[in-house]
């Protein structure tokens, strides 16, 4: 985020605080309950949002060295992402070209390449098929034509996006709202390429995949739902919103911002006194918290609109080497995890049960929930249900 934006956002926050106001849109938004409960609706989301769009699959720091790989089974197909010896990133179906076995599982550092656990066909980090044991039994099988099936992948701003459909190339800057826009500028400035993975959690939740993101998209719930965790630290029902195409940046404001009122304006800075929530459409929520960043990704489970997989990754700017650094990050993470796992998720699972009951036909999003409205509207639009 550039300096002018850091100052302008503090100014906007003070104006809203002084007027006891928040960012509001012109009208309420009625969102059909079907978007959280209907299997047809979900099938369209899977077919479009999770097949045609670039999806954030990792941070660069998850794969720093040649041979570092991750796998992902949450996008409707087994996927493999690996860094090659030239420093490039490759993405493939994690599917052997012999009879389809999974080449790798979990994540780690492969030493020389990938040897299929089933019959040991061997591939290098660029997906090239190097060896077929007992090759004489495969007459006419050309190794050059049996490399792993590549997927479009882009590494930029310390982040890695892929599209799980072969040949579906994408322009990530256009998807982020355009090169000249603030979102790209923010991501560039954070320097995530130099961050370090600290911890991960994977959860199976009883809620629609969108609800995990919804919970980050309005501070209207802070005082009632988080009275003893983040509630006392953040202003209730106060947000700033900027949208970038289908994406958005929402700032919720820490009460500690008050100390900036006495400072000269050129020293104002929104980052230390807010939590900045970026929705990277369709399924990633990036939460910049002063000195660390949390990545929350949510994935639908086919045929189950009321369940999802949530993956949380916590990244820090320096490796945690000393005990006092470890204690600091543990304390920090404990607050984030307690808030989301013990308060947001049970609250949202309650919402899902309520919506699945059929009691309501729609959700009523208030004028004070503009980020939520933007997200729901963009999903509906993307699948042709606006
Ligand atoms: S399935 Fe991979 S070598 Fe046979
Ligand atoms: Fe919350």
XYZ file of N, CA and C and ligand atoms in Angstrom, residues 96 98-101 116 118-121, ligand 1:
34
model
N -0.399 -39.572 -12.827
C 0.581 -40.267 -13.655
C -0.017 -40.580 -15.026
N 0.766 -43.041 -16.896
C 0.654 -44.480 -17.162
C -0.776 -44.920 -16.899
N -1.160 -45.008 -15.624
C -2.529 -45.418 -15.324
C -3.199 -44.510 -14.312
N -2.578 -43.345 -14.073
C -3.311 -42.322 -13.326
C -3.040 -42.224 -11.846
N -2.051 -42.919 -11.319
C -1.806 -42.824 -9.868
C -1.398 -41.407 -9.481
N 6.616 -42.246 -9.772
C 5.257 -42.677 -9.428
C 5.324 -43.857 -8.455
N 3.393 -46.175 -8.033
C 2.740 -47.404 -8.492
C 3.666 -48.289 -9.337
N 4.203 -47.753 -10.441
C 5.099 -48.566 -11.270
C 6.374 -47.805 -11.628
N 6.558 -46.672 -10.937
C 7.832 -45.932 -10.996
C 8.122 -45.216 -12.315
N 7.108 -44.837 -13.076
C 7.383 -43.889 -14.163
C 7.945 -42.634 -13.483
S 0.331 -45.499 -12.552
Fe 2.162 -44.384 -12.432
S 3.658 -45.747 -13.114
Fe 1.847 -46.886 -13.254
